[in-house]
PDB file of C-alpha atoms in Angstrom:
ATOM      1  CA  UNK A   1     111.071 118.272  89.312  1.00  0.00           C
ATOM      2  CA  UNK A   2     110.483 118.749  92.504  1.00  0.00           C
ATOM      3  CA  UNK A   3     109.259 115.449  94.890  1.00  0.00           C
ATOM      4  CA  UNK A   4     106.718 116.396  96.918  1.00  0.00           C
ATOM      5  CA  UNK A   5     104.026 115.005  99.342  1.00  0.00           C
ATOM      6  CA  UNK A   6     100.718 115.982 100.102  1.00  0.00           C
ATOM      7  CA  UNK A   7      98.670 114.047 103.099  1.00  0.00           C
ATOM      8  CA  UNK A   8      95.058 114.687 103.280  1.00  0.00           C
ATOM      9  CA  UNK A   9      91.679 113.494 105.030  1.00  0.00           C
ATOM     10  CA  UNK A  10      87.897 113.318 104.193  1.00  0.00           C
ATOM     11  CA  UNK A  11      85.015 112.043 105.279  1.00  0.00           C
ATOM     12  CA  UNK A  12      83.226 109.415 103.037  1.00  0.00           C
ATOM     13  CA  UNK A  13      79.472 111.475 101.932  1.00  0.00           C
ATOM     14  CA  UNK A  14      76.453 110.126 102.013  1.00  0.00           C
ATOM     15  CA  UNK A  15      76.947 109.185  98.561  1.00  0.00           C
ATOM     16  CA  UNK A  16      79.646 106.348  99.223  1.00  0.00           C
ATOM     17  CA  UNK A  17      78.682 102.810  99.024  1.00  0.00           C
ATOM     18  CA  UNK A  18      81.127  99.795 100.551  1.00  0.00           C
ATOM     19  CA  UNK A  19      81.777  98.827  97.271  1.00  0.00           C
ATOM     20  CA  UNK A  20      83.017 102.096  96.434  1.00  0.00           C
ATOM     21  CA  UNK A  21      86.367 101.878  98.194  1.00  0.00           C
ATOM     22  CA  UNK A  22      87.540  99.102  95.284  1.00  0.00           C
ATOM     23  CA  UNK A  23      86.743 101.544  92.542  1.00  0.00           C
ATOM     24  CA  UNK A  24      88.596 104.486  94.092  1.00  0.00           C
ATOM     25  CA  UNK A  25      91.319 101.960  94.369  1.00  0.00           C
ATOM     26  CA  UNK A  26      91.084 100.315  90.908  1.00  0.00           C
ATOM     27  CA  UNK A  27      90.928 104.078  89.086  1.00  0.00           C
ATOM     28  CA  UNK A  28      93.695 105.246  91.812  1.00  0.00           C
ATOM     29  CA  UNK A  29      96.086 102.513  91.059  1.00  0.00           C
ATOM     30  CA  UNK A  30      95.833 103.298  87.020  1.00  0.00           C
ATOM     31  CA  UNK A  31      95.599 106.653  87.187  1.00  0.00           C
ATOM     32  CA  UNK A  32      98.461 107.001  89.853  1.00  0.00           C
ATOM     33  CA  UNK A  33     101.189 105.064  87.531  1.00  0.00           C
ATOM     34  CA  UNK A  34     100.484 106.924  84.610  1.00  0.00           C
ATOM     35  CA  UNK A  35     101.410 109.729  86.564  1.00  0.00           C
ATOM     36  CA  UNK A  36     104.414 108.208  88.413  1.00  0.00           C
ATOM     37  CA  UNK A  37     101.899 109.283  91.973  1.00  0.00           C
ATOM     38  CA  UNK A  38     102.629 106.275  94.995  1.00  0.00           C
ATOM     39  CA  UNK A  39     100.944 106.523  98.255  1.00  0.00           C
ATOM     40  CA  UNK A  40      98.897 104.876 100.788  1.00  0.00           C
ATOM     41  CA  UNK A  41      95.063 104.637 101.696  1.00  0.00           C
ATOM     42  CA  UNK A  42      93.665 104.022 104.745  1.00  0.00           C
ATOM     43  CA  UNK A  43      90.013 104.042 105.429  1.00  0.00           C
ATOM     44  CA  UNK A  44      87.443 103.001 108.742  1.00  0.00           C
ATOM     45  CA  UNK A  45      84.017 103.379 107.430  1.00  0.00           C
ATOM     46  CA  UNK A  46      84.928 107.203 108.962  1.00  0.00           C
ATOM     47  CA  UNK A  47      87.690 108.450 107.360  1.00  0.00           C
ATOM     48  CA  UNK A  48      89.674 108.153 103.833  1.00  0.00           C
ATOM     49  CA  UNK A  49      93.284 109.477 105.299  1.00  0.00           C
ATOM     50  CA  UNK A  50      95.886 109.269 102.381  1.00  0.00           C
ATOM     51  CA  UNK A  51      99.031 109.694 101.170  1.00  0.00           C
ATOM     52  CA  UNK A  52     100.261 110.928  97.970  1.00  0.00           C
ATOM     53  CA  UNK A  53     103.828 111.377  96.488  1.00  0.00           C
ATOM     54  CA  UNK A  54     104.861 112.560  93.055  1.00  0.00           C
ATOM     55  CA  UNK A  55     105.440 115.295  90.848  1.00  0.00           C
ATOM     56  CA  UNK A  56     104.378 118.618  92.347  1.00  0.00           C
ATOM     57  CA  UNK A  57     101.536 118.685  89.575  1.00  0.00           C
ATOM     58  CA  UNK A  58     100.440 115.556  89.282  1.00  0.00           C
ATOM     59  CA  UNK A  59      99.904 115.407  93.267  1.00  0.00           C
ATOM     60  CA  UNK A  60      98.100 118.791  92.863  1.00  0.00           C
ATOM     61  CA  UNK A  61      95.817 117.179  89.665  1.00  0.00           C
ATOM     62  CA  UNK A  62      94.892 113.983  91.541  1.00  0.00           C
ATOM     63  CA  UNK A  63      94.369 115.927  95.072  1.00  0.00           C
ATOM     64  CA  UNK A  64      91.891 118.531  93.053  1.00  0.00           C
ATOM     65  CA  UNK A  65      90.418 115.442  91.056  1.00  0.00           C
ATOM     66  CA  UNK A  66      89.650 114.053  95.027  1.00  0.00           C
ATOM     67  CA  UNK A  67      88.066 117.386  96.270  1.00  0.00           C
ATOM     68  CA  UNK A  68      85.849 116.995  93.454  1.00  0.00           C
ATOM     69  CA  UNK A  69      84.574 113.919  93.838  1.00  0.00           C
ATOM     70  CA  UNK A  70      80.844 113.575  95.301  1.00  0.00           C
ATOM     71  CA  UNK A  71      81.893 110.421  97.736  1.00  0.00           C
ATOM     72  CA  UNK A  72      84.179 112.568  99.464  1.00  0.00           C
ATOM     73  CA  UNK A  73      83.161 115.269 102.093  1.00  0.00           C
ATOM     74  CA  UNK A  74      85.155 117.987 104.265  1.00  0.00           C
ATOM     75  CA  UNK A  75      88.582 117.113 102.245  1.00  0.00           C
ATOM     76  CA  UNK A  76      91.356 118.626 104.541  1.00  0.00           C
ATOM     77  CA  UNK A  77      95.245 118.907 103.346  1.00  0.00           C
ATOM     78  CA  UNK A  78      97.106 117.862 106.570  1.00  0.00           C
ATOM     79  CA  UNK A  79     100.374 118.292 105.233  1.00  0.00           C
ATOM     80  CA  UNK A  80     102.111 119.413 102.019  1.00  0.00           C
ATOM     81  CA  UNK A  81     105.477 119.142 101.627  1.00  0.00           C
ATOM     82  CA  UNK A  82     108.714 118.863  98.991  1.00  0.00           C
ATOM     83  CA  UNK A  83     110.428 115.616 100.056  1.00  0.00           C
ATOM     84  CA  UNK A  84     114.040 114.085  99.153  1.00  0.00           C
ATOM     85  CA  UNK A  85     112.457 110.628  98.862  1.00  0.00           C
ATOM     86  CA  UNK A  86     109.001 108.444  98.697  1.00  0.00           C
ATOM     87  CA  UNK A  87     107.875 106.599 101.903  1.00  0.00           C
ATOM     88  CA  UNK A  88     105.437 104.564  99.250  1.00  0.00           C
ATOM     89  CA  UNK A  89     107.885 103.866  96.545  1.00  0.00           C
ATOM     90  CA  UNK A  90     106.478 100.631  95.711  1.00  0.00           C
ATOM     91  CA  UNK A  91     102.958 100.932  95.933  1.00  0.00           C
ATOM     92  CA  UNK A  92     101.014 102.430  93.320  1.00  0.00           C
ATOM     93  CA  UNK A  93      97.760 102.893  95.134  1.00  0.00           C
ATOM     94  CA  UNK A  94      98.086 100.596  98.749  1.00  0.00           C
ATOM     95  CA  UNK A  95      94.984 100.017 100.748  1.00  0.00           C
ATOM     96  CA  UNK A  96      95.062  99.564 104.192  1.00  0.00           C
ATOM     97  CA  UNK A  97      91.649  98.496 106.590  1.00  0.00           C
ATOM     98  CA  UNK A  98      91.280  98.941 109.855  1.00  0.00           C
ATOM     99  CA  UNK A  99      92.477  96.562 112.162  1.00  0.00           C
ATOM    100  CA  UNK A 100      93.423  95.746 115.652  1.00  0.00           C
ATOM    101  CA  UNK A 101      97.052  97.108 115.106  1.00  0.00           C
ATOM    102  CA  UNK A 102      95.810 100.544 113.587  1.00  0.00           C
ATOM    103  CA  UNK A 103      93.759 101.105 116.503  1.00  0.00           C
ATOM    104  CA  UNK A 104      96.688 100.416 119.122  1.00  0.00           C
ATOM    105  CA  UNK A 105      98.910 103.022 116.882  1.00  0.00           C
ATOM    106  CA  UNK A 106      96.396 105.391 116.869  1.00  0.00           C
ATOM    107  CA  UNK A 107      96.813 106.384 120.383  1.00  0.00           C
ATOM    108  CA  UNK A 108     100.857 106.377 119.737  1.00  0.00           C
ATOM    109  CA  UNK A 109     100.048 109.219 117.511  1.00  0.00           C
ATOM    110  CA  UNK A 110      97.212 111.066 118.603  1.00  0.00           C
ATOM    111  CA  UNK A 111      96.343 109.686 122.365  1.00  0.00           C
ATOM    112  CA  UNK A 112      93.113 108.490 120.992  1.00  0.00           C
ATOM    113  CA  UNK A 113      91.756 104.923 120.962  1.00  0.00           C
ATOM    114  CA  UNK A 114      90.051 106.187 117.330  1.00  0.00           C
ATOM    115  CA  UNK A 115      91.417 107.764 114.355  1.00  0.00           C
ATOM    116  CA  UNK A 116      90.464 111.397 113.995  1.00  0.00           C
ATOM    117  CA  UNK A 117      92.647 112.655 111.714  1.00  0.00           C
ATOM    118  CA  UNK A 118      91.071 116.024 112.048  1.00  0.00           C
ATOM    119  CA  UNK A 119      92.860 116.314 115.074  1.00  0.00           C
ATOM    120  CA  UNK A 120      96.153 115.461 114.312  1.00  0.00           C
ATOM    121  CA  UNK A 121      99.301 116.778 113.365  1.00  0.00           C
ATOM    122  CA  UNK A 122     100.325 116.611 110.050  1.00  0.00           C
ATOM    123  CA  UNK A 123     103.516 115.121 110.840  1.00  0.00           C
ATOM    124  CA  UNK A 124     101.520 112.744 112.881  1.00  0.00           C
ATOM    125  CA  UNK A 125      99.574 111.659 110.229  1.00  0.00           C
ATOM    126  CA  UNK A 126     102.840 110.960 108.252  1.00  0.00           C
ATOM    127  CA  UNK A 127     104.433 108.542 110.845  1.00  0.00           C
ATOM    128  CA  UNK A 128     101.100 106.898 111.790  1.00  0.00           C
ATOM    129  CA  UNK A 129     100.669 106.293 107.996  1.00  0.00           C
ATOM    130  CA  UNK A 130     104.840 105.013 107.775  1.00  0.00           C
ATOM    131  CA  UNK A 131     103.762 102.835 110.734  1.00  0.00           C
ATOM    132  CA  UNK A 132     101.132 101.440 109.494  1.00  0.00           C
ATOM    133  CA  UNK A 133     102.950 100.222 106.578  1.00  0.00           C
ATOM    134  CA  UNK A 134     105.432  98.328 108.100  1.00  0.00           C
ATOM    135  CA  UNK A 135     102.696  96.770 110.302  1.00  0.00           C
ATOM    136  CA  UNK A 136     100.299  95.746 108.178  1.00  0.00           C
ATOM    137  CA  UNK A 137     100.498  94.348 104.607  1.00  0.00           C
ATOM    138  CA  UNK A 138      98.778  96.535 102.192  1.00  0.00           C
ATOM    139  CA  UNK A 139      96.196  94.962  99.752  1.00  0.00           C
TER     140      UNK A 139
END
């Protein structure tokens, strides 16, 4: 079985409500644990940025489910690669909201002071998420 990492961005649709983030996390944590998928979800009211790690089939299945979720729009795969290890191995699905620390890190990896994952390289998003992992306690 190949270990795969997928990083995607999407935008909240008009049907998204602020309380949906908790529903998404509860569902993701339950479903991901059953499929041995780990990862990180970052959300800042404008974008979802998520990393999924696990078997190719499990990661693909979860991503296809996200694409059908009417709370997301304009999904875009930023990085999809086979990898030798997980970056978020202890997180069934960690959640990071936007903070002052995140805004400082945007400039480091994109040259912007606001997150714009559609204008970032997949590798930059991966590095950003890695630094977010160590800079901010996950919820």
